[in-house]
Tab-separated table of C-alpha atoms and ligand atoms in Angstrom:
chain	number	residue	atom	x	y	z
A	4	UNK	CA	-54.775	-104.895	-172.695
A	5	UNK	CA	-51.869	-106.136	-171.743
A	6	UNK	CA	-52.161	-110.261	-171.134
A	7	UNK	CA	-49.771	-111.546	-168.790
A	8	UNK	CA	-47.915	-115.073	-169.235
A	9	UNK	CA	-49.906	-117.777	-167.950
A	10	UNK	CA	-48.315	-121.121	-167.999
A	11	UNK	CA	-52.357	-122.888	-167.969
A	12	UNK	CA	-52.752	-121.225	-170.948
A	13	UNK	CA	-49.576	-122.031	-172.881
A	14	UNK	CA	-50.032	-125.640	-171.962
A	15	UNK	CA	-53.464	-125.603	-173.383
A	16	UNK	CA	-52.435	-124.821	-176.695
A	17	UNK	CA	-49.372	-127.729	-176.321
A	18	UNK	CA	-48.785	-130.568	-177.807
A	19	UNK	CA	-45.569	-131.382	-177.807
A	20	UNK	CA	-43.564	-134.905	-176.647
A	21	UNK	CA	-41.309	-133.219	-174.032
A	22	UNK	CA	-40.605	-129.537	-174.982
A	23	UNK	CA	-41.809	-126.826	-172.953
A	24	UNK	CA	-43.914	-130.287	-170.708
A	25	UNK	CA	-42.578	-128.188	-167.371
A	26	UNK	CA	-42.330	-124.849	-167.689
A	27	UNK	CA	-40.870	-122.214	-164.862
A	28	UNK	CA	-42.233	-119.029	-165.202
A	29	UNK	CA	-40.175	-116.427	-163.734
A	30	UNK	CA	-41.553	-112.585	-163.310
A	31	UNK	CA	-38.457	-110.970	-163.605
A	32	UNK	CA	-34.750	-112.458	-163.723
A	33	UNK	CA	-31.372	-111.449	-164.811
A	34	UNK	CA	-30.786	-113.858	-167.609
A	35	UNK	CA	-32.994	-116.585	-168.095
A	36	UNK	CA	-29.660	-117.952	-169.884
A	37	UNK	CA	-28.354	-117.616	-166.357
A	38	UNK	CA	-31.101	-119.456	-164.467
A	39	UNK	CA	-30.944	-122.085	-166.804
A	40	UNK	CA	-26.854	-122.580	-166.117
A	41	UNK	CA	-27.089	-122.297	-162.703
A	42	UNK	CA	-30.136	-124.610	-162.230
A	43	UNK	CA	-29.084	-126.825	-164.946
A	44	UNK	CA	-28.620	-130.266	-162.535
A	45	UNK	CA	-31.972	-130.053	-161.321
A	46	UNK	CA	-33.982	-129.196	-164.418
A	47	UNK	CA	-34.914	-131.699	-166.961
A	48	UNK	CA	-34.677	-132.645	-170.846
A	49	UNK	CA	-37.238	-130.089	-172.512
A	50	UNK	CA	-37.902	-127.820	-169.149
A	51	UNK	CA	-38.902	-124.133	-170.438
A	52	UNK	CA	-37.928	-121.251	-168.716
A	53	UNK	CA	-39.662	-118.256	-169.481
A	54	UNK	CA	-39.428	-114.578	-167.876
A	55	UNK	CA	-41.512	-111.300	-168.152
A	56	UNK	CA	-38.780	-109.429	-168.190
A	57	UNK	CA	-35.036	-109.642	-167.853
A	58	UNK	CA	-32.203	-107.144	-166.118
A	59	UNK	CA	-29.295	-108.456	-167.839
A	60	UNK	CA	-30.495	-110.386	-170.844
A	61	UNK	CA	-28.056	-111.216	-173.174
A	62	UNK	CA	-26.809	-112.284	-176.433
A	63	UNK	CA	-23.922	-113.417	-178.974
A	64	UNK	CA	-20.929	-112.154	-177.502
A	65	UNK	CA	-22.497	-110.735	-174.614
A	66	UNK	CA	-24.672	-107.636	-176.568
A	67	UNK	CA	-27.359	-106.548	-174.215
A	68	UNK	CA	-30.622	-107.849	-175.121
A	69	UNK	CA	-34.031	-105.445	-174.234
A	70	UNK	CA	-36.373	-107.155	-172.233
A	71	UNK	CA	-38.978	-104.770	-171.035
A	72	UNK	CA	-41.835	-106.159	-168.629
A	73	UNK	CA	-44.668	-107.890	-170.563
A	74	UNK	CA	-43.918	-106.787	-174.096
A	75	UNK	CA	-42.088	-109.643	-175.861
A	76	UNK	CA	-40.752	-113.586	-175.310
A	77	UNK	CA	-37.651	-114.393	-173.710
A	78	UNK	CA	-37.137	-117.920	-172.718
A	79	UNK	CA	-34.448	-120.409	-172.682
A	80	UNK	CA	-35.070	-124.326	-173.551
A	81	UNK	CA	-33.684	-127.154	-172.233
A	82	UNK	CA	-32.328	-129.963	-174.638
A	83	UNK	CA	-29.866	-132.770	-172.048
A	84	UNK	CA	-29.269	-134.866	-175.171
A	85	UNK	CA	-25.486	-135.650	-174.817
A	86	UNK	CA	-24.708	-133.089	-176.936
A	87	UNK	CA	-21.083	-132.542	-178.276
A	88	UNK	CA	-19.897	-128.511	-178.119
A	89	UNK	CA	-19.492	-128.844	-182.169
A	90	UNK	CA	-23.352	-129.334	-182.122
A	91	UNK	CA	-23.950	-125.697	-180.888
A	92	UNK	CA	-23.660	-123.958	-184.142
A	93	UNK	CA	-26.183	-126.754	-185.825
A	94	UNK	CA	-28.439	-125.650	-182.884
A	95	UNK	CA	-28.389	-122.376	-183.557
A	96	UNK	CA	-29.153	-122.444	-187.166
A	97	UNK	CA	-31.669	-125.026	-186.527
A	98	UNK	CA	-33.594	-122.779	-183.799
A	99	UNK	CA	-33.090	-119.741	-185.928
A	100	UNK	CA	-34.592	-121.336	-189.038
A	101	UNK	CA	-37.478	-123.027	-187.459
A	102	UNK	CA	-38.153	-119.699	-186.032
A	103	UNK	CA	-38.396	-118.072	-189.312
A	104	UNK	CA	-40.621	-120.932	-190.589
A	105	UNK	CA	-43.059	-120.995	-187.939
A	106	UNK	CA	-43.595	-117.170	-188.005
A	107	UNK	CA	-43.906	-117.390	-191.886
A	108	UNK	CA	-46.325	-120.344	-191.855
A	109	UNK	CA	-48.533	-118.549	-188.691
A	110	UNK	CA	-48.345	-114.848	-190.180
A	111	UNK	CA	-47.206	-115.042	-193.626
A	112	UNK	CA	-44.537	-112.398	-192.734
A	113	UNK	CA	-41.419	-112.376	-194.928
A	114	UNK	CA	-39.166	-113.660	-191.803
A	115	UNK	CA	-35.523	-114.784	-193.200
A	116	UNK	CA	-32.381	-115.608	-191.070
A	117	UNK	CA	-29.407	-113.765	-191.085
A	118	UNK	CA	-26.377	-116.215	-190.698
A	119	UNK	CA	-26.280	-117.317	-188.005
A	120	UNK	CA	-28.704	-116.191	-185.507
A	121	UNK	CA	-30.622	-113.232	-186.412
A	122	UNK	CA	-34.118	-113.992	-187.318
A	123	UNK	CA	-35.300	-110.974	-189.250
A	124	UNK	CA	-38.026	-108.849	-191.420
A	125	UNK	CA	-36.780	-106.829	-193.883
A	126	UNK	CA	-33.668	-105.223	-192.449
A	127	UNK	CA	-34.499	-105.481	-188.674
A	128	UNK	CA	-34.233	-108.010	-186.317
A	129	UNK	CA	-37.432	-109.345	-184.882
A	130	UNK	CA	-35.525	-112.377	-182.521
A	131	UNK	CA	-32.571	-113.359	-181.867
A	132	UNK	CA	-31.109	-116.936	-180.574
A	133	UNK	CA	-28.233	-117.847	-178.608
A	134	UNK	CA	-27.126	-121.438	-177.993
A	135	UNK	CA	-24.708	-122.064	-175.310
A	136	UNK	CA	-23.550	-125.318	-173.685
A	137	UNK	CA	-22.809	-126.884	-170.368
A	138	UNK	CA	-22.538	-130.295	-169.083
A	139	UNK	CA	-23.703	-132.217	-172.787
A	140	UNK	CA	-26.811	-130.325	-172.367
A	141	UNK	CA	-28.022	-126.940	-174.655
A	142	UNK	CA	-29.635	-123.902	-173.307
A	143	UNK	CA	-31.105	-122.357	-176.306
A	144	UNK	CA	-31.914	-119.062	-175.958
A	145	UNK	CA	-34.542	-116.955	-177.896
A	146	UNK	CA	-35.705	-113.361	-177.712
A	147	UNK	CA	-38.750	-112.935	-179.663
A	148	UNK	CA	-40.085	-108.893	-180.386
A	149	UNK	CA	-44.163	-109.495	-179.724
A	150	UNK	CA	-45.846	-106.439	-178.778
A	151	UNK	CA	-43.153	-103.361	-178.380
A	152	UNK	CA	-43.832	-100.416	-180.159
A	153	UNK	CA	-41.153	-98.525	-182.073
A	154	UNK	CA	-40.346	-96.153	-178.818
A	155	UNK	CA	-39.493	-99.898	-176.681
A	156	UNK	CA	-37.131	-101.218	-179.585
A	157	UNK	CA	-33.624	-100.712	-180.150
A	158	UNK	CA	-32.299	-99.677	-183.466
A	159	UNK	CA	-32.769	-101.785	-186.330
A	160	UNK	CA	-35.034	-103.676	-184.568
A	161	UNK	CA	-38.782	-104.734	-185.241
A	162	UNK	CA	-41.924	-106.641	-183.837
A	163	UNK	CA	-44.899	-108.921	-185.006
A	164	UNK	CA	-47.084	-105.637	-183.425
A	165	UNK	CA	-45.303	-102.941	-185.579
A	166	UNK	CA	-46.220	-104.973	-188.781
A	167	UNK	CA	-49.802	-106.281	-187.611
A	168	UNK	CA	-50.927	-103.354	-186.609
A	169	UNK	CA	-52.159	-105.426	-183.265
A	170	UNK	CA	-51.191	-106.957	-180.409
A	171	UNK	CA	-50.622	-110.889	-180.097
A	172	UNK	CA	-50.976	-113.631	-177.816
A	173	UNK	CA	-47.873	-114.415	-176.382
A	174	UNK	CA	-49.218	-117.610	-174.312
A	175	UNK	CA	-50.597	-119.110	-177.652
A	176	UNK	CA	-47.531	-118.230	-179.727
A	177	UNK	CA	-45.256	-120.042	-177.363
A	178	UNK	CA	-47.232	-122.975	-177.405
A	179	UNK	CA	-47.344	-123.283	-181.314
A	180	UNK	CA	-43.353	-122.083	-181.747
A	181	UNK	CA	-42.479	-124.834	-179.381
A	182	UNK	CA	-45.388	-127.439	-181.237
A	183	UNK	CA	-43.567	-126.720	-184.485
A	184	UNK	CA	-39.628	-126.787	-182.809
A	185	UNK	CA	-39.945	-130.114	-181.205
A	186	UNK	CA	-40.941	-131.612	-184.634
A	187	UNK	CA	-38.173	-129.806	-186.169
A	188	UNK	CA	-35.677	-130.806	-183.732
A	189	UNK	CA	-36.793	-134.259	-183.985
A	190	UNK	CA	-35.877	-133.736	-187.859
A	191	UNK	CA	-32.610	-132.728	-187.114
A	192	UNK	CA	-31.971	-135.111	-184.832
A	193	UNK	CA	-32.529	-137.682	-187.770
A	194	UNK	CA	-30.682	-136.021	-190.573
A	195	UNK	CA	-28.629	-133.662	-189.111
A	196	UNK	CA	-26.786	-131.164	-191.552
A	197	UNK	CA	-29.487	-132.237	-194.548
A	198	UNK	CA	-32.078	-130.807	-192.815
A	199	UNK	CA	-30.362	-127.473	-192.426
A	200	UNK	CA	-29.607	-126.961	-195.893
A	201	UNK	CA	-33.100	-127.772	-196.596
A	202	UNK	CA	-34.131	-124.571	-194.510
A	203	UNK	CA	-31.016	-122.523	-195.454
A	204	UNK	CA	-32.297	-123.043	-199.215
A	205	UNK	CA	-35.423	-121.571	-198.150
A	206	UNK	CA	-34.719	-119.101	-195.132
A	207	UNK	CA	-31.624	-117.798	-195.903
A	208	UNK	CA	-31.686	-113.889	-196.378
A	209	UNK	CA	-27.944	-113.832	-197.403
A	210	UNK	CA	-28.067	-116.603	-200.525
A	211	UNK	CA	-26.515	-114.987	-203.543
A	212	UNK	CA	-26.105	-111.764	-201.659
A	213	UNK	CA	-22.728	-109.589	-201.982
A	214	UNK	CA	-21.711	-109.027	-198.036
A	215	UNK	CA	-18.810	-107.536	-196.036
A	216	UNK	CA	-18.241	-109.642	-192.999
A	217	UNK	CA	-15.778	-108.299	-189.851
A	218	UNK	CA	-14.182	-110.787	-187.956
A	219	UNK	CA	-11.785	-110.482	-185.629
A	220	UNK	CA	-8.955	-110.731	-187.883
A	221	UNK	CA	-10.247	-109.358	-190.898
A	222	UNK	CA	-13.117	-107.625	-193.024
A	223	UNK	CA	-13.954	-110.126	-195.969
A	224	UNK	CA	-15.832	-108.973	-199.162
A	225	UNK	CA	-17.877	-111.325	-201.119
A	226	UNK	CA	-20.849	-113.278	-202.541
A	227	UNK	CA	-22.557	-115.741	-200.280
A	228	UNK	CA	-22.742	-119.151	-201.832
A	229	UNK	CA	-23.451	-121.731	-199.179
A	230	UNK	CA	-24.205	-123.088	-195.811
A	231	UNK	CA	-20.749	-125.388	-195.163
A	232	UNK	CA	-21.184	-128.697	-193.216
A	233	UNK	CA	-19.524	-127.178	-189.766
A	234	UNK	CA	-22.383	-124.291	-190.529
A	235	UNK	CA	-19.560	-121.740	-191.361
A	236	UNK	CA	-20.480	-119.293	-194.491
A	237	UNK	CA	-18.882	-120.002	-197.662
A	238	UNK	CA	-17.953	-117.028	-199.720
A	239	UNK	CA	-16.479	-116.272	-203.069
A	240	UNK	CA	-14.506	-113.234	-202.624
A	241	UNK	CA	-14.280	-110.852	-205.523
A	242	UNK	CA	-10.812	-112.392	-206.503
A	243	UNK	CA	-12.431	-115.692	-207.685
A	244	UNK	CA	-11.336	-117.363	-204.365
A	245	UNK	CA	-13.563	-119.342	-202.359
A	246	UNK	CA	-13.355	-118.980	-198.582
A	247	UNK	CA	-15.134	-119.522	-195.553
A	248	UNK	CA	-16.294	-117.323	-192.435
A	249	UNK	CA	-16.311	-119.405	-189.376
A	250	UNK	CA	-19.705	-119.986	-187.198
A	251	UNK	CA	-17.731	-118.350	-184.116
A	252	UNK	CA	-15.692	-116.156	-185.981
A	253	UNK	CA	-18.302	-113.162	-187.743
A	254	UNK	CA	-18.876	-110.289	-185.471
A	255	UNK	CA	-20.910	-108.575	-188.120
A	256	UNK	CA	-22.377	-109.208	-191.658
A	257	UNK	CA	-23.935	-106.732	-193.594
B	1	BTN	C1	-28.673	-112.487	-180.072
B	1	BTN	O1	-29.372	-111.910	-180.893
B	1	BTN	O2	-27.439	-112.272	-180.007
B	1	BTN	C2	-29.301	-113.495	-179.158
B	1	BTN	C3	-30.310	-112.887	-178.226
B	1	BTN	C4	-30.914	-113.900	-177.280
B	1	BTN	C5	-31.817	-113.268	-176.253
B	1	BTN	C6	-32.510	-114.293	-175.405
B	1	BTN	S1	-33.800	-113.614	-174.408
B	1	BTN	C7	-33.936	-115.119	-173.540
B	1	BTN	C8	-32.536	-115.629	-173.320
B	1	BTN	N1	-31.964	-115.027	-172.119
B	1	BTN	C9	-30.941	-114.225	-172.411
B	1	BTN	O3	-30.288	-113.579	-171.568
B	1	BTN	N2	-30.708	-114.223	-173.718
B	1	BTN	C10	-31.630	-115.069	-174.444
């Protein structure tokens, strides 16, 4: 049966500081991305907005993200932190990773990241994050695949009910993702970059893989070797050369 998002019930599980402490729960909007910008003066540090469905969600470069009624997560946290714009990429990774992590440690899945925000199992994606900025603050973004079956998934895509073989509690996993978040983004917020490497070293699905990335400009060929400082991909291409794919600059990596 399908259990519909109940904000009681998410908060009984939570036990965060100051994540996900208010929480608007919206039936059906555009973009939750959207609501967020729009509403972003009145709403405060840590406010979670989460929808049942979406008309125009949205992701990295403004790909149209599936949000059928009732079937997975799509929400969009608030972090008013006095945040530079150079942060976003860090955010990103950090959201993506801790992701990964948290659906590794709760279902012992085999959840990596694809650099830089697709959180995935085996070749699909199962969630995807997008960070965007406004006013110092961050709106991150994350689409989470919870109960679709194959028929209500895009291509290449997967869900936590496709390899569980049965449905899950959305209200509970909300309250543990965000449980486990707020203590990673307290991490980050200590050691920045150090931390990331940390979970790129252990989340990673492209380590010591041979890729071809497209950029705008180019398509690159070559071995993945490291998370750089600024979060861009460092490469050695099949010259010898190192180089380095920039956070904004990948369209696709394969
Ligand atoms: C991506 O994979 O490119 C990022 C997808 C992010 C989707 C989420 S769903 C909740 C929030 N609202 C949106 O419109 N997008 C993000």
């Amino acid at each position: 049966m399908l259990e519909k998002l109940n904000t009681d019930k998410i908060k009984s599980s939570l036990k965060t500081k100051f994540i996900g402490r208010e929480i608007i729960l919206l039936a059906n909007i555009d973009s939750t991305q959207d609501y967020a910008q729009t509403n972003l003066a009145t709403l405060a540090n840590g406010v979670l907005i989460l929808a049942e469905s979406q008309n125009r969600g949205r992701g990295r470069f403004g790909r149209v993200w599936h949000s059928p009624y009732g079937k997975a997560i799509y929400m969009s946290i608030i972090l008013k932190d006095n945040f530079r714009a150079e942060l976003l990429p860090q955010v990103t990774l950090l959201t993506s990773f801790s992701l990964a992590k948290y659906l590794h440690s709760e279902y012992g899945l085999d959840i990596k990241v694809r650099w830089p925000n697709d959180v995935i199992l085996g070749k699909d994606k199962i969630a995807g994050i997008l960070a965007e900025t406004k006013s110092e603050a961050i709106i991150i973004g994350i689409g989470l695949n919870v109960n679709q079956n194959l028929q209500e998934l895009p291509e290449s895509a997967t869900s936590l009910f496709l390899h569980l073989a049965r449905e899950q509690d959305r209200n509970y996993l909300i309250a543990q993702f965000l449980n486990h978040f707020e203590k990673d983004y307290c991490c980050w917020l200590k050691k920045g970059y150090k931390f990331l490497r940390e979970l790129w070293l252990a989340y990673a699905s492209l380590k010591g893989k041979k890729v071809v990335a497209k950029t705008n400009f180019k398509v690159i060929r070559g071995v993945v070797e490291d998370l750089a400082s600024d979060c861009g991909l460092i490469l050695r291409e099949d010259f010898g050369y190192q180089l380095k794919i920039n956070f904004n600059e990948v369209i696709k990596i394969r």
